[in-house]
Each structure stands twice: as structure tokens, then as C-alpha cells.
Amino acid sequence: MPSDYWVILPKLQFSENSTCSNEVRVALSVNNKVVEFEQEFKEKKQLRGNIYVAYIKRIEPSLQAVFIEYGKNKQGFLSFSEISLDYFNIPEKEKETIFEGYSNDDCIEEASANVSSDSAASKNVNESGSGFVREVPLYKKYKLQDVISVNQKVLVQLTKEERGNKGASFTTYITLVGRYCVFMPNSMSKGGVSRRIEDANVRKQLKEILSSINLPKRSGLIVRTVGSGKNKKEIEQDYNYLSSLWQSIQKNAFSVNVPSLIYNEADVIMRSVRDFCSDGIEVIVSGKEAFEAVRQYANNALKGSKLCYRLYRGYAPIFTYYGIEDQISELYSNRVELPSGGSLIITLTEAFVSIDVNSGKMTGEDSIEETAYRTNMEAVPEISRQVNLRGLSGLIVVDFIDMLKYQYCRAVESAIKQAFKDDKAKVQFSYINDFGLMVFSRQRIKPNIQEINTTECLHCKGTGRVKSNEVIVSSILRDLQHIANKNRNKSFDLVAHSAVIAHIFNNKRNTVSTIEKEFNITLNVSIDNSLDVNAFVLKQGDDVNLNGYKPLQNSGYQIGDSSNEEADNSNKLRGNFWLTKWLSRLLSSNN
């Protein structure tokens, strides 16, 4: 078996006594190390890339945007800069003049394929005299309310899915992604070659192939990075497939009701085969349903390709057999071990992702400076791998070990840029500052693994920490003293977690006895492990007037009247401090 192989795993168990899982997982392993991981549930399929027929629900000139309705009670955000010239309510001659005024961009970046063509075209420059003149973006030439109307029908593509309280975002600049090409049927640019193809001879060859293809008016074609080295026949075949797909979408757009979904982006299996499979990679599929999906996609969309795929027939789960399951499990940990003894600590916050580089047990260098440099260089490829596998995006702050030498800092900066060179997402880097911090931003192309596979902890509420027993017990005693001062000669019940009760018995007996004697009260304790560790309940044993006393909102406890409640002695362990003292004296006298 070659060292590079694809593993596509749908967890579909077709046995009589088991239920079928709706999860599909894909992993790309190179030299027994996972470098790509995708996951999809049937109930939570990726919507990014789907195409809808929608209508404009509301125009907001102050936001320079409109809100569209793309489904039943589903509204999305459409920026003015994302509205194609085709939907402007202006004369056709004016549209033609504007379209001809935009120049071609022969080096559009593949990572920005889903960015509006208007935005890309606005960056183009036309040579005029001795200087360069930038084209004015369309959304600055017109007023939104003058060229767009309510209830206007639009064909839109989803670019950003709903996230929390943020709604979905759309564009009218459609992009259809193939294996070697990206077809833009209503682009303001003719397209070009991916910037990631750096070889001048290859770029020249691909540009000649593009110029020989007869594209429709107002459309563009980008050759993807994987199209490097492909001949005209392969690229033209991929374009013909995308062109026929676009014609089918247009045909459906005229016949469906508004709003409607008319095109589903490829699922995780087809996306993975399309984006990552090339010569020398073997596809191993577990599950007949997934194998059939790969076979059909290879026959329909990858005609003539030499894709090597086979069905896995082993008894052990495929991810377990190839040693992938353990590597995926490590993605849920915030600690990543480095080969030489160092480690990475990855923490997700609301504002950014923090990655802390630690030297740990790493030794063997002549000086601290050399150890720091070696640890940082060893951490760079692992940072790139973890960011990609976990789907981290937004601002990412890396706290490298401090280095004093200027050349070491520049070497680490160069290494991390090189490590992200083949990343599908767009990444922008800063420099290592005086505090040893390097900040870079990464485009969000998929949800991170914690968003889709984890839920907020019921105990810590997502903070990762809970109050210590000492703090909780101090709160209990403080509130007990306050209430006892207002209600002397009474009985009180305390219900708390067993760890809290144990801390009281082991460390705070004298304090409780002092309170009981001072206010002439009795405190009965009960254990209820169904409560959170940092929560407790104080109950009155008989009717007592609290004189309007209300507990603090952040104290983590409740006050209730238990005079009308029946105690469940079978489920709760009850104790009394007076009884406990008597038992302790009895046991000590026997000893």
C-alpha cells in the first residue's frame, strides 16, 4: 500500500441489531499522519455554496445592503457590493459601457473564488499616461435604492452560513467549482490563473489554454492550483461540465417558485475527491453507499481521470485500522505534544484563538536562545496542521518563546508563512513583535471542530473553571450567618454536593459550631450530587419570616421554605452537627 492514501468513512452499520449513523468522515493521511479531516452529518450538511432563487424583502440604504428571503421564514444579508450589474435597474447600453470598462485580471487567487467579482474587479488598475487609475466600484457609482427594488427576483449563492445570532450572507456573483477550474458565469473579470501557481512557464501555458476557450460574454474562468500541468483537453472538459451545470441552474431558476433552493453544493465525499485526489493517492472507502457515491462522481465529473479507489472490507473500523482514530481524538484536547518534548496550548476565546508555545522538557541545546529557536521552528508545522484540522479561523495569536536574535525571529516568520502556503483558506500575517507574539488572520471556510462536535459544559458554563470548595463553603457560612442573625432559635437545612459537605466536615466544623452557638440555631446537612459543585440550597426547617431578605443574584444558592416539603430519606444522606459531635466523642472514648 502506498504511503499516501485517502480514507472515506461513513459510519453506516447495516446489521440487524444496530442503528445507522448519519455521520460521514474523511481523512487524508500522509506517511501515517492525518493532514486533512472533514466531517459531515446528514442533519447538518454544509450550506455554503448552495444557490437559491430569492427575492428582496427590505432595502437598507444606511447599511448599503438588502435583506432577502431565500426560504420559508429564512432571511439573509446581501451587501450592495455583492449585487451583480445584471440586477441593476438601468438601461442595457449603460450596463454594456460599464462592463467594457473593466479590465481583465489574469492572476485571481483561488482562495477568493467565493469573493464577489465586483470586489475583485474594483482592485484592477488601468494604465493611463504615466500613472495608474483605479476603477470606481459599482456600489459607489449608484445609490442602492435607485437601482434595486423591493420584491425583485435575484439568483444568489450562500457565502457565509448562519452563526449564532448572525444571519447568512449571500452574493449574486455565482461561482461553480470544478476539479481544475472555477467558472464564474456573471463575473466582471475574465478570470485567470491561480496565484499559487508560481512557475512562469506553467502560467504562460495555462493562459494560452484559457485564451483558446470561448467563454460566454460577462463570464470568467480561473484555473485552480490543481490544474497546474494539465493539458487543454482536461481543462476544457472540466469547463464543459461546469458550463452545462450552469445552464441547468438557469433553466431551473425560471421554473421554480420564489424563494427556492435550486442547487446543492457537493457533499463532503464529492468535495474531498474533487479537491484532494490526484495521481498517486489511493481512495479507500468503507461502506457500500459511500463507495457508490465515489464511483458515480468519478464516472460523471472525472471522466478520463486515473482515480484509484477501492472498497474497504476489513472487520476493524477503517480509522482504527489505519491509526487515524487516535489522531482525531487528539483534536478535542487543548494540548498538543511536540516530538522533542515541547507542547502547544490551543485556547479558543470570543475574540481570537490563542496558541502558546512551551519548551517543556525540551533540552539538548547549548543555550536558552538555541532551545527557544529550535522549539519555535518545531512548533511551526504543527501549528499549521492543527489550525487546518480543527478549522480555526479569524484572528490567531501565537505566543512564541522569546528570541533575542533578529535573524531567528525572521526565520520563524518565514517558516510559518511557508507552512501555510498550501492552505485553502486565505491567510494574512503580521510580524513577531517585541512581546514574542505573532498575529495572523485566517479565512473561515468551515466550522471548527468544537462548534459542531461539542456543547457548553453545564458546570463551568464554558469558562473551563469552577469555584473551589473553599470559596463555596465560605459563601455558605457567610450567608448562613446573615440569615441566622435575622432568624435566631431556628433550624436550617443545607443541601449541597458531597464534595462541599465533605469540606465542611473536614475543615469548617469549629466555624459552624460557633455560628450555631452564637445564634442558637441548628444546621442539618444533606447531600445531593445532582446539584452543580458550585451550587447549594439553604432551606428553613420551620416557618420563619425572612423580613424581605433576598439572596444575592451571583451567590450560587437558593433559599426555600421546606415546611411543606416531604424529605426523601432514601435518596439523601442527612446529618446533624450535634449528632456528628456526639458520634466523634463516642468513637474517641472507645479508642
Tab-separated table of N, CA, C and O in Angstrom, residues 24 26 51 114 156 168 183 212 242 246 261 301 311 327 346 378 383 386 402 426 471 501 514 546 557 579 589:
chain	number	residue	atom	x	y	z
A	24	VAL	N	-20.535	11.140	8.184
A	24	VAL	CA	-19.530	10.782	7.187
A	24	VAL	C	-18.241	11.514	7.544
A	24	VAL	O	-18.253	12.732	7.753
A	26	VAL	N	-14.013	12.027	6.574
A	26	VAL	CA	-12.992	11.896	5.540
A	26	VAL	C	-11.650	12.333	6.118
A	26	VAL	O	-11.575	13.376	6.770
A	51	ILE	N	-27.153	27.457	-4.078
A	51	ILE	CA	-27.699	28.539	-4.895
A	51	ILE	C	-29.214	28.557	-4.726
A	51	ILE	O	-29.874	27.508	-4.792
A	114	ASN	N	-14.939	32.603	-3.889
A	114	ASN	CA	-16.287	32.940	-3.467
A	114	ASN	C	-16.444	34.400	-3.103
A	114	ASN	O	-17.471	34.818	-2.615
A	156	VAL	N	-28.997	33.955	-5.987
A	156	VAL	CA	-27.940	34.205	-5.008
A	156	VAL	C	-27.262	32.907	-4.603
A	156	VAL	O	-27.839	31.820	-4.709
A	168	ALA	N	-27.243	34.445	7.612
A	168	ALA	CA	-26.465	34.013	6.459
A	168	ALA	C	-26.173	35.189	5.533
A	168	ALA	O	-26.964	36.124	5.430
A	183	PHE	N	-15.628	28.315	-12.484
A	183	PHE	CA	-16.389	29.031	-13.510
A	183	PHE	C	-17.233	30.110	-12.844
A	183	PHE	O	-17.974	29.847	-11.895
A	212	SER	N	-7.773	30.220	-25.542
A	212	SER	CA	-8.322	29.415	-26.641
A	212	SER	C	-9.741	28.921	-26.360
A	212	SER	O	-10.395	28.391	-27.265
A	242	LEU	N	-18.874	22.296	-16.057
A	242	LEU	CA	-19.375	23.425	-15.271
A	242	LEU	C	-20.348	24.274	-16.094
A	242	LEU	O	-21.334	24.797	-15.559
A	246	TRP	N	-24.233	25.120	-15.168
A	246	TRP	CA	-24.795	26.465	-15.080
A	246	TRP	C	-26.056	26.600	-15.938
A	246	TRP	O	-27.027	27.242	-15.530
A	261	LEU	N	-34.615	26.602	-3.266
A	261	LEU	CA	-33.256	26.102	-3.433
A	261	LEU	C	-33.183	25.383	-4.769
A	261	LEU	O	-33.990	24.484	-5.042
A	301	ALA	N	-18.147	13.280	-13.261
A	301	ALA	CA	-17.399	14.539	-13.233
A	301	ALA	C	-15.917	14.379	-13.512
A	301	ALA	O	-15.250	15.352	-13.844
A	311	LEU	N	-12.984	-0.558	-2.205
A	311	LEU	CA	-13.852	-0.730	-1.042
A	311	LEU	C	-13.085	-1.424	0.084
A	311	LEU	O	-12.427	-2.444	-0.137
A	327	GLN	N	-5.592	9.999	16.312
A	327	GLN	CA	-5.181	11.343	15.908
A	327	GLN	C	-6.375	12.304	15.882
A	327	GLN	O	-6.239	13.481	16.208
A	346	ILE	N	-3.669	25.288	22.898
A	346	ILE	CA	-4.599	25.964	21.999
A	346	ILE	C	-5.861	26.318	22.774
A	346	ILE	O	-6.525	25.442	23.330
A	378	GLU	N	10.159	23.889	15.478
A	378	GLU	CA	9.470	22.597	15.519
A	378	GLU	C	7.959	22.787	15.654
A	378	GLU	O	7.163	21.973	15.157
A	383	ILE	N	1.595	23.862	14.154
A	383	ILE	CA	0.591	24.927	14.234
A	383	ILE	C	-0.247	24.952	12.969
A	383	ILE	O	-1.487	25.010	13.008
A	386	GLN	N	-2.554	21.815	12.928
A	386	GLN	CA	-3.659	21.872	13.884
A	386	GLN	C	-4.706	22.915	13.475
A	386	GLN	O	-5.907	22.686	13.625
A	402	ASP	N	10.320	33.571	23.642
A	402	ASP	CA	11.082	34.791	23.340
A	402	ASP	C	12.452	34.462	22.749
A	402	ASP	O	13.193	33.619	23.272
A	426	LYS	N	-7.574	31.821	2.892
A	426	LYS	CA	-6.715	32.983	2.731
A	426	LYS	C	-6.157	33.366	4.098
A	426	LYS	O	-6.900	33.534	5.063
A	471	VAL	N	-14.003	28.401	48.438
A	471	VAL	CA	-14.807	29.582	48.112
A	471	VAL	C	-16.296	29.300	48.310
A	471	VAL	O	-17.027	30.130	48.857
A	501	ILE	N	-19.907	19.238	51.183
A	501	ILE	CA	-20.232	18.766	52.543
A	501	ILE	C	-18.991	18.174	53.207
A	501	ILE	O	-18.719	18.414	54.391
A	514	THR	N	-19.534	27.529	66.073
A	514	THR	CA	-19.556	28.898	66.592
A	514	THR	C	-20.823	29.631	66.163
A	514	THR	O	-21.461	30.322	66.970
A	546	LEU	N	-38.519	36.007	56.835
A	546	LEU	CA	-37.193	36.450	56.414
A	546	LEU	C	-37.063	37.960	56.376
A	546	LEU	O	-36.009	38.490	56.050
A	557	TYR	N	-26.714	30.167	45.260
A	557	TYR	CA	-27.541	29.367	46.159
A	557	TYR	C	-28.978	29.847	46.100
A	557	TYR	O	-29.301	30.870	45.527
A	579	LEU	N	-25.255	15.621	66.253
A	579	LEU	CA	-25.137	14.180	66.230
A	579	LEU	C	-23.711	13.770	65.843
A	579	LEU	O	-23.144	12.825	66.406
A	589	SER	N	-13.697	7.959	72.667
A	589	SER	CA	-13.638	7.365	74.007
A	589	SER	C	-13.415	5.863	73.931
A	589	SER	O	-12.745	5.289	74.776
